[in-house]
Tab-separated table of C-alpha atoms in Angstrom:
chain	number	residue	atom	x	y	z
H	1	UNK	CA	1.340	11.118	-6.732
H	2	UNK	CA	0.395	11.958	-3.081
H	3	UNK	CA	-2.813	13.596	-2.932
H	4	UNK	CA	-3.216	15.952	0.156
H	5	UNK	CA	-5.716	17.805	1.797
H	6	UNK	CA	-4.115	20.977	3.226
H	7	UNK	CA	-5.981	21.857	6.480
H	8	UNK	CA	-5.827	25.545	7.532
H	9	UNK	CA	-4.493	26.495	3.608
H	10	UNK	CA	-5.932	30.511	3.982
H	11	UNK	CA	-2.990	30.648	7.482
H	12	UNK	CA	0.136	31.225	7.204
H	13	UNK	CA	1.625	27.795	7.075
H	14	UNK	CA	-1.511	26.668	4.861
H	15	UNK	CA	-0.355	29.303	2.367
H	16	UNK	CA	3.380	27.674	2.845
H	17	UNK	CA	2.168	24.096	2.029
H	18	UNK	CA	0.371	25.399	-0.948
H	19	UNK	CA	3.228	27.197	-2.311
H	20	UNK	CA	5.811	24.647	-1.815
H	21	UNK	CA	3.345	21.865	-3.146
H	22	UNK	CA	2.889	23.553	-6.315
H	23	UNK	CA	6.209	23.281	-6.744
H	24	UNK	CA	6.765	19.877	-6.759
H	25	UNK	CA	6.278	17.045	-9.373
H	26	UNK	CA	5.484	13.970	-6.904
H	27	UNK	CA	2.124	15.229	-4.900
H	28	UNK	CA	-0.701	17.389	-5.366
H	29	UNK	CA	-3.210	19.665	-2.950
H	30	UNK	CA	-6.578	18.040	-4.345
H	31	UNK	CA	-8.578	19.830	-1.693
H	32	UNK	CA	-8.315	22.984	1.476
H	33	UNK	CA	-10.110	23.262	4.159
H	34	UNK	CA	-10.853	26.752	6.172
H	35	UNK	CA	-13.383	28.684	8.127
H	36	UNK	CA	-13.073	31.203	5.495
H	37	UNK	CA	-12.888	29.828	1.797
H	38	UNK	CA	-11.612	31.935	-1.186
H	39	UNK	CA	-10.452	31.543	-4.917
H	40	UNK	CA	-8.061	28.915	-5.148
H	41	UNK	CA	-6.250	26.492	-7.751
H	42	UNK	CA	-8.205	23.769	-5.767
H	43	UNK	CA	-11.151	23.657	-3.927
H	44	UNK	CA	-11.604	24.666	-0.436
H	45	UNK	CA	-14.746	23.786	2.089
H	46	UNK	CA	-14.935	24.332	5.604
H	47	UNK	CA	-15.300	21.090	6.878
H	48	UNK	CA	-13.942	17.544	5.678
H	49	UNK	CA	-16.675	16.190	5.927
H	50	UNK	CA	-18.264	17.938	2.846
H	51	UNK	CA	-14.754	17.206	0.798
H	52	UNK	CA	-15.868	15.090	-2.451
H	53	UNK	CA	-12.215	14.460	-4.135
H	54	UNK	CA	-9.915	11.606	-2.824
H	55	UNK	CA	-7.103	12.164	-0.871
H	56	UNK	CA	-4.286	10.171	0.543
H	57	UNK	CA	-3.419	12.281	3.548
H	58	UNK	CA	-4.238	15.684	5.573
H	59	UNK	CA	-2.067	18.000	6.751
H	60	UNK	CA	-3.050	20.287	9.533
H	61	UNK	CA	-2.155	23.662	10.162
H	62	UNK	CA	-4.519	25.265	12.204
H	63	UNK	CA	-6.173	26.273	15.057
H	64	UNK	CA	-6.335	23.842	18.260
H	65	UNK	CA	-10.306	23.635	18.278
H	66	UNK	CA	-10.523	22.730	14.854
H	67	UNK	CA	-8.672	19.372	15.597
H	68	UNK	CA	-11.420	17.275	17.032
H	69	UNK	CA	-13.819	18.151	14.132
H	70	UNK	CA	-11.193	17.339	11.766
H	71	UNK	CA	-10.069	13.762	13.598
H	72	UNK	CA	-13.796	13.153	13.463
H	73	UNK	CA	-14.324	13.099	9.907
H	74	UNK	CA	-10.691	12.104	9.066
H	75	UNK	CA	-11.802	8.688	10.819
H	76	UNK	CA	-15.084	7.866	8.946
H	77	UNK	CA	-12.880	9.052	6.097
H	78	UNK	CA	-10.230	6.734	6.508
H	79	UNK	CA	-7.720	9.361	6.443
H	80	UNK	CA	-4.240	9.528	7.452
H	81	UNK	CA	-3.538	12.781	9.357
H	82	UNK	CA	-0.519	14.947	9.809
H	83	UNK	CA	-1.145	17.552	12.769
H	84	UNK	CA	1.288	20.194	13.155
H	85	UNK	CA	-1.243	22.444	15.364
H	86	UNK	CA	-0.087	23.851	18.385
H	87	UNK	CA	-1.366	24.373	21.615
H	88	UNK	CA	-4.050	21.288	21.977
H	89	UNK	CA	-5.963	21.124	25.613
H	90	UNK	CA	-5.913	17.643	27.687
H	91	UNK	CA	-9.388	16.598	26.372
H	92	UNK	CA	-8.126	17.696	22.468
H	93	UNK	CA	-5.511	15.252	23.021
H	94	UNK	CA	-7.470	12.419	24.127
H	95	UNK	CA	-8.889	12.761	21.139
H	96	UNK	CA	-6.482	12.467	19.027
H	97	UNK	CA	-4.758	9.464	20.617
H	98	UNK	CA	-8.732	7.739	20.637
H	99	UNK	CA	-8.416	8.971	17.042
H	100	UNK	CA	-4.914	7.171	16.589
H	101	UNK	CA	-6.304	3.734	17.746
H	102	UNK	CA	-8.486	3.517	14.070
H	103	UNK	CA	-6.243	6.020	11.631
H	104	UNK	CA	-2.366	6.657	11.742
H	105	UNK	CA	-1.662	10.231	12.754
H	106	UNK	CA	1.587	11.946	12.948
H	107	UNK	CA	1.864	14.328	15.522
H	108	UNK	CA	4.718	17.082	16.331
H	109	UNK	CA	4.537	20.822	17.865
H	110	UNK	CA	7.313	21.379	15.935
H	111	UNK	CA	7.834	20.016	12.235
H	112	UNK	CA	11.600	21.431	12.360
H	113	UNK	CA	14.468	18.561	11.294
H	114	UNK	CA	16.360	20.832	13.695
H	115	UNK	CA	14.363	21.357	16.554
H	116	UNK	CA	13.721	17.442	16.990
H	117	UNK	CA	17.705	16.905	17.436
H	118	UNK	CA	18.154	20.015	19.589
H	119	UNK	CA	15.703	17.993	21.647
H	120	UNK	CA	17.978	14.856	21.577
H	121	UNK	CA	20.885	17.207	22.754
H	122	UNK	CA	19.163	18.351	25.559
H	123	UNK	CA	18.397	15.282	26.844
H	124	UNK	CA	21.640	13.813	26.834
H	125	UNK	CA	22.511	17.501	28.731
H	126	UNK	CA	20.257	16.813	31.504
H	127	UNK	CA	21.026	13.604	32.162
H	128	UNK	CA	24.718	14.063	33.269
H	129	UNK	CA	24.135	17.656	34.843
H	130	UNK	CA	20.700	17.303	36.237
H	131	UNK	CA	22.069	17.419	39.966
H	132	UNK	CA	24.690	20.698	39.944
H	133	UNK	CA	22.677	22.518	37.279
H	134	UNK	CA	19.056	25.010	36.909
H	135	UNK	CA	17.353	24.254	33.684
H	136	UNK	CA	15.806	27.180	31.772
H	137	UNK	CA	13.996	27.889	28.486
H	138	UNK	CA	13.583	31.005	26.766
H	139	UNK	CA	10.985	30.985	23.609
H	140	UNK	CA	10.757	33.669	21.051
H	141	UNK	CA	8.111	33.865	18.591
H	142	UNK	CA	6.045	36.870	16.408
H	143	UNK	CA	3.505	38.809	17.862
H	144	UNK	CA	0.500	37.280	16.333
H	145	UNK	CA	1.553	34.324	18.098
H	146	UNK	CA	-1.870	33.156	20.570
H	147	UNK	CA	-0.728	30.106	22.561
H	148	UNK	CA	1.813	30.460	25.377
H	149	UNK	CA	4.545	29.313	25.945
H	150	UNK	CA	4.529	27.494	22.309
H	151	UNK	CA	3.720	23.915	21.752
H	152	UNK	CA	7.680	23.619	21.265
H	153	UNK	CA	8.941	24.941	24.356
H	154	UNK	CA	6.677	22.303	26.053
H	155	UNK	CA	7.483	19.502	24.217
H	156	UNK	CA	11.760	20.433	25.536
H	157	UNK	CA	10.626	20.759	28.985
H	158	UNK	CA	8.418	17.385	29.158
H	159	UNK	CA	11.241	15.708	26.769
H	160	UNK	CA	14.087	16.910	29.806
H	161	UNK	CA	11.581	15.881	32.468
H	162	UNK	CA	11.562	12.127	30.916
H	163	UNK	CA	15.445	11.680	31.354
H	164	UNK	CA	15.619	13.262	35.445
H	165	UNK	CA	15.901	11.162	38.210
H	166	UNK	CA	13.528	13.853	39.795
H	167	UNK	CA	11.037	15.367	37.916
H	168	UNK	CA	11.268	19.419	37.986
H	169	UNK	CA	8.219	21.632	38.072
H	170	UNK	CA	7.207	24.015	35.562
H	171	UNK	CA	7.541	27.671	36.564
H	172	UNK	CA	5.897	30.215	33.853
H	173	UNK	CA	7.983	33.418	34.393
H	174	UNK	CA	8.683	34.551	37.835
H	175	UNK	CA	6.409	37.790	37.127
H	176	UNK	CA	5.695	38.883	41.239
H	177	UNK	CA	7.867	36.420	43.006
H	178	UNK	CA	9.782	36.943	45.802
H	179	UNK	CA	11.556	33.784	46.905
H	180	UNK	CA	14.453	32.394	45.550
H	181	UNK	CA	14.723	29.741	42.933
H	182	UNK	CA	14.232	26.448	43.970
H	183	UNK	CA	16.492	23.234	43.006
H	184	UNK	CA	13.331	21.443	41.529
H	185	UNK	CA	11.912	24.544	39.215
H	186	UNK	CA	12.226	24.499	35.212
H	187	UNK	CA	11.537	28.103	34.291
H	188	UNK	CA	9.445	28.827	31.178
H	189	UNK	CA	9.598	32.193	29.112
H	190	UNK	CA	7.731	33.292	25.995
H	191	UNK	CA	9.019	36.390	24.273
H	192	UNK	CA	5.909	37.663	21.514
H	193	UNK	CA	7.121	40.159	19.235
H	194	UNK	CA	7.916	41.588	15.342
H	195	UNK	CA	8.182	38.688	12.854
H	196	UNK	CA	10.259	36.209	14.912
H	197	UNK	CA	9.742	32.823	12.977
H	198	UNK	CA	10.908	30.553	16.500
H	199	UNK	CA	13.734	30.499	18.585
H	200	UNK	CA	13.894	28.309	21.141
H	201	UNK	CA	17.013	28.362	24.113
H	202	UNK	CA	18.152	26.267	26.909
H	203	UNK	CA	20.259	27.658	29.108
H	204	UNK	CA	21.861	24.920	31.797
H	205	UNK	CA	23.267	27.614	34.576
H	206	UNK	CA	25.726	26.061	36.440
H	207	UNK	CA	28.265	27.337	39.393
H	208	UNK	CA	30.569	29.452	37.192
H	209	UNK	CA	29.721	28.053	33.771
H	210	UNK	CA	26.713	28.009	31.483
H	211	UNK	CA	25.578	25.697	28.485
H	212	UNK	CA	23.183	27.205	26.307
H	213	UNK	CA	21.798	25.007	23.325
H	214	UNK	CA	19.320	26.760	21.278
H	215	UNK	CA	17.926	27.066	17.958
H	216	UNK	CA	16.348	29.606	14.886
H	217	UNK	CA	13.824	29.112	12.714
H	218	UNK	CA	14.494	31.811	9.755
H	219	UNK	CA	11.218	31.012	7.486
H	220	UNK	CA	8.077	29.065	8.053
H	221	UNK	CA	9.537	26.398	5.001
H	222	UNK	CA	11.370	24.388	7.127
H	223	UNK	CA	8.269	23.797	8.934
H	224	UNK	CA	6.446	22.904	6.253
H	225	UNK	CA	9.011	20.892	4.892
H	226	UNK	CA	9.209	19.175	8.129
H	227	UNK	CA	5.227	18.281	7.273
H	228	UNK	CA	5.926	17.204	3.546
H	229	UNK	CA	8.365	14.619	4.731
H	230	UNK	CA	5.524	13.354	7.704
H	231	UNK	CA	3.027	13.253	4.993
H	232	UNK	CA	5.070	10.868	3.385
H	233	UNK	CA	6.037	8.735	6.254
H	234	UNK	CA	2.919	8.624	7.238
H	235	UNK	CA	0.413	7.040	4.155
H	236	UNK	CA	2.648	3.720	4.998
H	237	UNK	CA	1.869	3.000	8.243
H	238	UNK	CA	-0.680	1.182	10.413
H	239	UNK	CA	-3.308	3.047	12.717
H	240	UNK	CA	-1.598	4.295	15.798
H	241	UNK	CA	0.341	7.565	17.259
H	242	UNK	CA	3.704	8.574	14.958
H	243	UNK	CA	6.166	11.294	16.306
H	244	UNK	CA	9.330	13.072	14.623
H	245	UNK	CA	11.670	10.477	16.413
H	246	UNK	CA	9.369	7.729	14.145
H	247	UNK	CA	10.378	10.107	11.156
H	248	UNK	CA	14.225	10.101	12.139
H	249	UNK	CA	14.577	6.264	13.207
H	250	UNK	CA	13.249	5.270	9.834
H	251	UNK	CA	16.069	7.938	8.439
């Protein structure tokens, strides 16, 4: 039985991992952490560090400047940590690779099965048309959305960036610009609005053709699936830094 700690559980995805926990036979939510605590089937405090039940691993949903707290305590806790949060700062991620050196932690801005091989695609895109063709992606997400562009859209850009010859700079929107594109510019949209789950798009714009590779997220499950299945991976490993591509090598 895998005992969790669900990190975030009053958010949305929090709410997710509850539900689809409770529905399973093979692991357990033994404890929640939030900012703001309510009734629950479990308990819920608003730090780890005053969590009394034992748990095998965390999984974080929540808000970037919650991490550091939470890798803190996870470490004198000897916790494995899954953290799904988005939008983490320089310093936030220093932390969390100091953080890596002592506990395992799996870390992905995007928990999709799906995304993670649209990612693979696009690398073996830009590799053979890097030279004759611009590089562009479009992100889509709801309007209660806070970070932008999302955590994914980076992750595409720097995972493209890794395979060129030359590296191409990122360009967020071309809001007041008056010059024309230039050969070494990877543009960067975010689209916030309705109750768009996450689509992500990249559009390789060639001289009279166009590859477009993209992808839809149509609930928040497949994200939190995506988190179940780290959780897992991740109680059996050593202390260090674990990515989806750890996830998909083991198969």
């Amino acid at each position: 039985m895998l005992k969790i700690i669900n990190h975030g559980c009053n958010g949305k995805m929090g709410r997710v991992i509850s539900r689809l926990v409770s529905e399973k036979s093979d692991c357990k939510i033994v404890a929640g952490i939030d900012k703001n605590p309510s009734s629950s089937d479990f308990p819920i405090y608003t730090s780890l560090k005053d969590v009394k039940e034992d748990a095998d691993v965390i999984i974080d949903f929540s808000f970037h400047s919650a991490v550091p707290e939470l890798l803190k305590n996870a470490e004198l806790k000897k916790i494995p940590v899954v953290v799904a949060t988005t939008g983490l700062s320089d310093d936030e991620l220093c932390t969390l690779k100091e953080a890596a050196k002592t506990i395992p932690i799996f870390r992905s801005a995007n928990m999709s099965l799906g995304i993670n091989i649209l990612i693979n695609l696009v690398k073996e895109a830009a590799k053979i048309l890097q030279n004759n063709y611009d590089i562009e992606i479009i992100e889509k997400h709801h309007n209660m959305k806070k970070d932008a562009p999302s955590g994914t859209a980076l992750m595409i850009a720097d995972a493209i960036n890794e395979v060129l010859t030359e590296k191409k700079e990122y360009i967020y929107g071309r809001h007041s610009k008056t010059d024309t594109r230039k050969e070494n510019e990877l543009g960067i949209h975010a689209i916030r609005g309705g109750t768009i789950v996450g689509e992500h798009e990249v559009i390789f714009a060639g001289h009279d053709e166009i590859l477009t590779i993209s992808h839809s997220a149509r609930s928040r499950e497949i994200f939190a699936i995506g988190a179940l299945k780290a959780a897992e991976f991740i109680v059996n490993q050593k202390p260090g830094l674990y990515d989806m591509n750890s996830l998909l090598e083991k198969g």
